Amino acid sequence: MTGRALPLEGVTVVDLGQIYNGPYATFLMAQAGARVIKIEPLNGENMRRRGAVGGAMVPFAMLNSNKEFVSLNIKSAKGKRILEQLVEKADVLLENFAPGVMDRLGLGPDDLFKINPRLIYAAGSGFGWSGPYRDYPAMDLTVQAMSGIMSTTGYPDRPPVKAGPAVADFSGGVHLYGAVVTALFERERTGEGRFVEVAMFDAVYAANSSALGLYFGSGGEAPMRTGNRHSGMAEAPYNVYPAADGYIALICVSEQHFTSLLEAMDRTDLASDPRLETLKSRVANIDFVDEVVSGWTAKRTRDDLYEKLRKHRVPCAPLRDLGEVVHDPHMHARGMLQKVEHPLLGELVLPTSPMRYRDEPERKLKPSKALGADTAEVLADLIGFDALEVEELRKEGVV
Amino acid sequence: MTGRALPLEGVTVVDLGQIYNGPYATFLMAQAGARVIKIEPLNGENMRRRGAVGGAMVPFAMLNSNKEFVSLNIKSAKGKRILEQLVEKADVLLENFAPGVMDRLGLGPDDLFKINPRLIYAAGSGFGWSGPYRDYPAMDLTVQAMSGIMSTTGYPDRPPVKAGPAVADFSGGVHLYGAVVTALFERERTGEGRFVEVAMFDAVYAANSSALGLYFGSGGEAPMRTGNRHSGMAEAPYNVYPAADGYIALICVSEQHFTSLLEAMDRTDLASDPRLETLKSRVANIDFVDEVVSGWTAKRTRDDLYEKLRKHRVPCAPLRDLGEVVHDPHMHARGMLQKVEHPLLGELVLPTSPMRYRDEPERKLKPSKALGADTAEVLADLIGFDALEVEELRKEGVV
């Protein structure tokens, strides 16, 4: 039952993305079958340049599989013209420069719609193309600070702390993917292109729903960080508990879960303790609840706890480090993670797309390549340049 | 230049989503113009039931604007038949029950494709519909534990801690949105429906890129939590620094940024200090760097620092609490956040979609309604039931 084409086959994307935000959006497009032409400046995209520092090239490899690699100086007159010629043939142009950069180059949405009115012009940025913060500097850390993410992350007795993953960059990137594909769908019906944009700042707002509930519910008193306890302080047990060899996350969101937990602990005698009888009484006695659970978990290993609690259908999970995650048998079995021999970096584990389509062809990662590796082929294929012309452009510093 | 239709107008979604993951995906669809029919069991969706506890109804309101509200017992024979009749008319069915639940009800993808071969059947889950963890319990906290997010979040001298926002739920939700719209695009070209699915576990993997870079770069030694310092410990200054009235996040990713910071601090004399001269020396003397910067920031307010550093083009941002975020003038100016008078909850600030389309109609939030508020209208409109028939179904406990 495999062998249907990938859903975005036939779609061509001109990708000016850099760092995480833009490249993740176009990575998802490439994984869904689009032809993604990654355009880099002659000294390479920002993340490629960081490759000098140990390991810094890995994120570039993670986000740029299955793309084609073109070097192009879009600040030169000839380079700009080439970009326009690529846009003529493309369905999507995506960039995540600061707002205004492309307009100043004469390559903004209005310029490019004149060349291709069916184009989807997609812009990712920190704060968006409108509003008072439009030109404020934005990176993952600053967006995490501004958006309230840090204020809800960490232990209440310590300063606020960032979420370890670059959640602003990546949330912005996948929302931008969604906006592009939505506009592609619309274009099938209307024939018209669109300018679409996503701000990282907007993209992370909803994820604070639990804490926002508490904020409004408490009449405007901003919620504190709760460590690993429930953001709304409305569930107990709900925490990360010590195990003999690490930690285990454990949650009871229904009375049944709590009853099952007591059964797993062999402590059904506690069911009638007034501090534990109802969700309300447990939340009121949260320290006691955590003490009871910790006392049990601390004597057992993560794996023993996970197995036992799963049998009793109590939501839980071992806390794992990245080494365990990279070699996770589940993600490898599903093809989400794949071992590849990277031409520049050697053996590596790289991700595919989280979006899965039944009957899709087998997932094959094509590792990222050297800067400009596909320049000649792409310019020949889409614009009709011959090898000599490309060589000339190379000498002139255009490609 | 406004007045173009929203891109998903004409698309009908049957929404069985619950809690955050599914409802966020269909919220984005409703915001993009789709007709979203939210089906809830007769005692209400999980998040609605939690409404008893103060503020817990707010997340429900945040994620269910612009939907229609139908109550339906899909476990009854008549309820199941009604769901099938809705699916006949729908473009998308979305659910985030545990894998297998819909199959056991006779409402799985294979059952529903028989009724409507053009259907997009979308499933959100913790670990996906295949692989060894398929049936493991999954919630935001447990996915954060399993996926390595906690291992990279927090201070190195304290236990790992969750990201405050429900990043697994929401990342899963927006990826699922992307997969659905991708399949809708494909259907315009092929006429065929698709089963699409997204696991929260897969959806958060790539966001750990920086730490994964360090993991591979260090030859497999799993990286530690770095507090607010750079995940790769490859930048300095890069941290959240104390201000007189809070904290400010500040980053120098180029030598120019650091030079500008010294100018803003009026301490260009420090430029020749060997501990500060190069990125390499600053990273080697990171405690000293942070001490120098903290000494300056601690005497000034967040706003003064933000203004001064922006003038000098040093990437930075004040660390804000949720109260500041909810009333943020930028997000209100862009229409991302809107004040609404909610029929059940009173005055509230609710989000719209981070995905923005040029020339889209003015954003108008329609607040969520009571359980089953639209049951009669929807069943009349899509199946042709009259008021008497709906009344009968109500008495029988079907709707």
mmCIF file of C-alpha atoms in Angstrom, chain B residues 232-383:
data_model
loop_
_atom_site.group_PDB
_atom_site.id
_atom_site.type_symbol
_atom_site.label_atom_id
_atom_site.label_comp_id
_atom_site.label_asym_id
_atom_site.label_seq_id
_atom_site.Cartn_x
_atom_site.Cartn_y
_atom_site.Cartn_z
ATOM 1 C CA GLY B 232 26.334 25.107 23.222
ATOM 2 C CA MET B 233 28.313 27.291 25.705
ATOM 3 C CA ALA B 234 29.736 28.912 22.562
ATOM 4 C CA GLU B 235 28.626 32.550 23.075
ATOM 5 C CA ALA B 236 29.399 35.157 25.762
ATOM 6 C CA PRO B 237 27.863 37.452 26.826
ATOM 7 C CA TYR B 238 24.711 35.344 26.434
ATOM 8 C CA ASN B 239 22.540 35.242 29.522
ATOM 9 C CA VAL B 240 19.690 36.766 31.487
ATOM 10 C CA TYR B 241 21.130 39.556 33.666
ATOM 11 C CA PRO B 242 19.639 41.227 36.751
ATOM 12 C CA ALA B 243 18.136 44.691 36.343
ATOM 13 C CA ALA B 244 17.135 47.038 39.135
ATOM 14 C CA ASP B 245 13.509 45.973 38.658
ATOM 15 C CA GLY B 246 13.707 42.514 37.079
ATOM 16 C CA TYR B 247 15.830 40.859 34.422
ATOM 17 C CA ILE B 248 17.070 41.515 30.914
ATOM 18 C CA ALA B 249 18.093 38.908 28.322
ATOM 19 C CA LEU B 250 21.176 39.980 26.379
ATOM 20 C CA ILE B 251 23.150 38.304 23.604
ATOM 21 C CA CYS B 252 26.261 39.113 21.617
ATOM 22 C CA VAL B 253 26.538 36.866 18.589
ATOM 23 C CA SER B 254 29.129 38.969 16.761
ATOM 24 C CA GLU B 255 32.188 41.009 17.718
ATOM 25 C CA GLN B 256 30.241 44.076 16.610
ATOM 26 C CA HIS B 257 27.569 43.333 19.213
ATOM 27 C CA PHE B 258 30.186 43.125 21.947
ATOM 28 C CA THR B 259 31.885 46.340 20.835
ATOM 29 C CA SER B 260 28.481 48.035 20.827
ATOM 30 C CA LEU B 261 27.723 46.686 24.300
ATOM 31 C CA LEU B 262 30.952 48.176 25.664
ATOM 32 C CA GLU B 263 29.985 51.493 24.071
ATOM 33 C CA ALA B 264 26.509 51.336 25.616
ATOM 34 C CA MET B 265 28.166 50.614 28.983
ATOM 35 C CA ASP B 266 30.639 53.441 28.464
ATOM 36 C CA ARG B 267 33.420 50.935 29.068
ATOM 37 C CA THR B 268 35.339 50.837 25.778
ATOM 38 C CA ASP B 269 38.435 50.704 28.004
ATOM 39 C CA LEU B 270 37.617 47.025 28.588
ATOM 40 C CA ALA B 271 37.989 46.168 24.903
ATOM 41 C CA SER B 272 41.700 45.438 25.369
ATOM 42 C CA ASP B 273 41.269 43.256 28.469
ATOM 43 C CA PRO B 274 42.676 39.890 27.350
ATOM 44 C CA ARG B 275 39.750 38.093 28.995
ATOM 45 C CA LEU B 276 37.317 39.972 26.750
ATOM 46 C CA GLU B 277 39.249 40.409 23.544
ATOM 47 C CA THR B 278 37.847 37.538 21.486
ATOM 48 C CA LEU B 279 34.837 35.251 21.548
ATOM 49 C CA LYS B 280 37.164 32.441 22.533
ATOM 50 C CA SER B 281 38.629 34.323 25.474
ATOM 51 C CA ARG B 282 35.182 35.462 26.607
ATOM 52 C CA VAL B 283 33.847 31.911 26.538
ATOM 53 C CA ALA B 284 36.901 30.804 28.553
ATOM 54 C CA ASN B 285 36.211 33.587 31.096
ATOM 55 C CA ILE B 286 32.437 33.373 31.023
ATOM 56 C CA ASP B 287 31.974 34.017 34.766
ATOM 57 C CA PHE B 288 34.025 37.191 34.520
ATOM 58 C CA VAL B 289 32.076 38.308 31.441
ATOM 59 C CA ASP B 290 28.754 37.792 33.213
ATOM 60 C CA GLU B 291 30.065 39.627 36.293
ATOM 61 C CA VAL B 292 31.075 42.655 34.220
ATOM 62 C CA VAL B 293 27.730 42.797 32.419
ATOM 63 C CA SER B 294 25.681 42.148 35.583
ATOM 64 C CA GLY B 295 27.512 44.906 37.439
ATOM 65 C CA TRP B 296 26.276 47.358 34.845
ATOM 66 C CA THR B 297 22.743 46.029 34.309
ATOM 67 C CA ALA B 298 21.890 45.612 38.005
ATOM 68 C CA LYS B 299 21.914 49.384 38.561
ATOM 69 C CA ARG B 300 19.480 50.179 35.741
ATOM 70 C CA THR B 301 15.841 49.425 35.041
ATOM 71 C CA ARG B 302 14.729 46.938 32.389
ATOM 72 C CA ASP B 303 13.220 49.701 30.287
ATOM 73 C CA ASP B 304 16.293 51.936 30.458
ATOM 74 C CA LEU B 305 18.504 49.024 29.497
ATOM 75 C CA TYR B 306 16.218 47.957 26.676
ATOM 76 C CA GLU B 307 16.116 51.435 25.203
ATOM 77 C CA LYS B 308 19.825 52.067 25.521
ATOM 78 C CA LEU B 309 20.868 48.666 24.173
ATOM 79 C CA ARG B 310 18.441 48.858 21.252
ATOM 80 C CA LYS B 311 19.998 52.192 20.287
ATOM 81 C CA HIS B 312 23.361 50.456 20.217
ATOM 82 C CA ARG B 313 21.859 47.527 18.310
ATOM 83 C CA VAL B 314 22.688 44.914 20.947
ATOM 84 C CA PRO B 315 20.157 42.049 20.879
ATOM 85 C CA CYS B 316 18.267 42.111 24.166
ATOM 86 C CA ALA B 317 14.813 41.993 25.719
ATOM 87 C CA PRO B 318 13.220 42.565 29.102
ATOM 88 C CA LEU B 319 12.002 39.435 30.847
ATOM 89 C CA ARG B 320 8.279 39.911 31.247
ATOM 90 C CA ASP B 321 5.548 38.215 33.232
ATOM 91 C CA LEU B 322 2.266 37.032 31.748
ATOM 92 C CA GLY B 323 0.382 40.130 32.888
ATOM 93 C CA GLU B 324 2.657 42.252 30.720
ATOM 94 C CA VAL B 325 2.307 39.827 27.836
ATOM 95 C CA VAL B 326 -1.501 39.743 27.987
ATOM 96 C CA HIS B 327 -1.598 43.532 27.740
ATOM 97 C CA ASP B 328 1.251 43.838 25.265
ATOM 98 C CA PRO B 329 0.573 46.836 22.988
ATOM 99 C CA HIS B 330 2.314 45.208 20.025
ATOM 100 C CA MET B 331 0.184 42.079 20.021
ATOM 101 C CA HIS B 332 -2.980 44.108 20.479
ATOM 102 C CA ALA B 333 -1.967 46.486 17.670
ATOM 103 C CA ARG B 334 -1.475 43.529 15.347
ATOM 104 C CA GLY B 335 -4.784 41.948 16.350
ATOM 105 C CA MET B 336 -2.948 38.870 17.621
ATOM 106 C CA LEU B 337 -4.547 39.443 21.015
ATOM 107 C CA GLN B 338 -8.054 40.803 21.378
ATOM 108 C CA LYS B 339 -10.249 41.874 24.250
ATOM 109 C CA VAL B 340 -13.543 40.020 24.135
ATOM 110 C CA GLU B 341 -16.616 39.840 26.314
ATOM 111 C CA HIS B 342 -16.914 36.092 26.768
ATOM 112 C CA PRO B 343 -20.514 34.933 27.356
ATOM 113 C CA LEU B 344 -19.468 32.501 30.083
ATOM 114 C CA LEU B 345 -16.303 34.103 31.471
ATOM 115 C CA GLY B 346 -16.743 37.863 31.141
ATOM 116 C CA GLU B 347 -13.969 40.155 29.917
ATOM 117 C CA LEU B 348 -11.019 38.224 28.612
ATOM 118 C CA VAL B 349 -8.029 38.605 26.295
ATOM 119 C CA LEU B 350 -7.919 35.847 23.663
ATOM 120 C CA PRO B 351 -5.445 35.037 20.904
ATOM 121 C CA THR B 352 -6.043 34.795 17.164
ATOM 122 C CA SER B 353 -3.778 32.832 14.792
ATOM 123 C CA PRO B 354 -0.037 33.489 14.412
ATOM 124 C CA MET B 355 -0.529 32.824 10.668
ATOM 125 C CA ARG B 356 -1.200 36.088 8.851
ATOM 126 C CA TYR B 357 -2.394 36.548 5.269
ATOM 127 C CA ARG B 358 -2.098 39.899 3.513
ATOM 128 C CA ASP B 359 -5.508 41.369 2.604
ATOM 129 C CA GLU B 360 -7.264 39.014 4.991
ATOM 130 C CA PRO B 361 -10.567 40.288 6.433
ATOM 131 C CA GLU B 362 -10.477 42.004 9.815
ATOM 132 C CA ARG B 363 -9.946 39.441 12.569
ATOM 133 C CA LYS B 364 -13.088 38.872 14.594
ATOM 134 C CA LEU B 365 -13.049 36.420 17.456
ATOM 135 C CA LYS B 366 -16.276 34.552 18.108
ATOM 136 C CA PRO B 367 -15.938 33.333 21.705
ATOM 137 C CA SER B 368 -16.562 29.689 22.567
ATOM 138 C CA LYS B 369 -20.087 28.784 23.659
ATOM 139 C CA ALA B 370 -21.891 26.442 26.010
ATOM 140 C CA LEU B 371 -21.820 22.691 25.438
ATOM 141 C CA GLY B 372 -24.091 21.730 22.555
ATOM 142 C CA ALA B 373 -25.055 25.342 21.788
ATOM 143 C CA ASP B 374 -25.071 24.681 18.029
ATOM 144 C CA THR B 375 -26.218 21.056 18.004
ATOM 145 C CA ALA B 376 -29.656 21.696 16.526
ATOM 146 C CA GLU B 377 -28.403 24.116 13.849
ATOM 147 C CA VAL B 378 -25.534 21.893 12.732
ATOM 148 C CA LEU B 379 -27.643 18.726 12.552
ATOM 149 C CA ALA B 380 -30.321 20.643 10.633
ATOM 150 C CA ASP B 381 -27.822 22.188 8.250
ATOM 151 C CA LEU B 382 -25.627 19.181 7.489
ATOM 152 C CA ILE B 383 -27.994 16.231 7.945
#
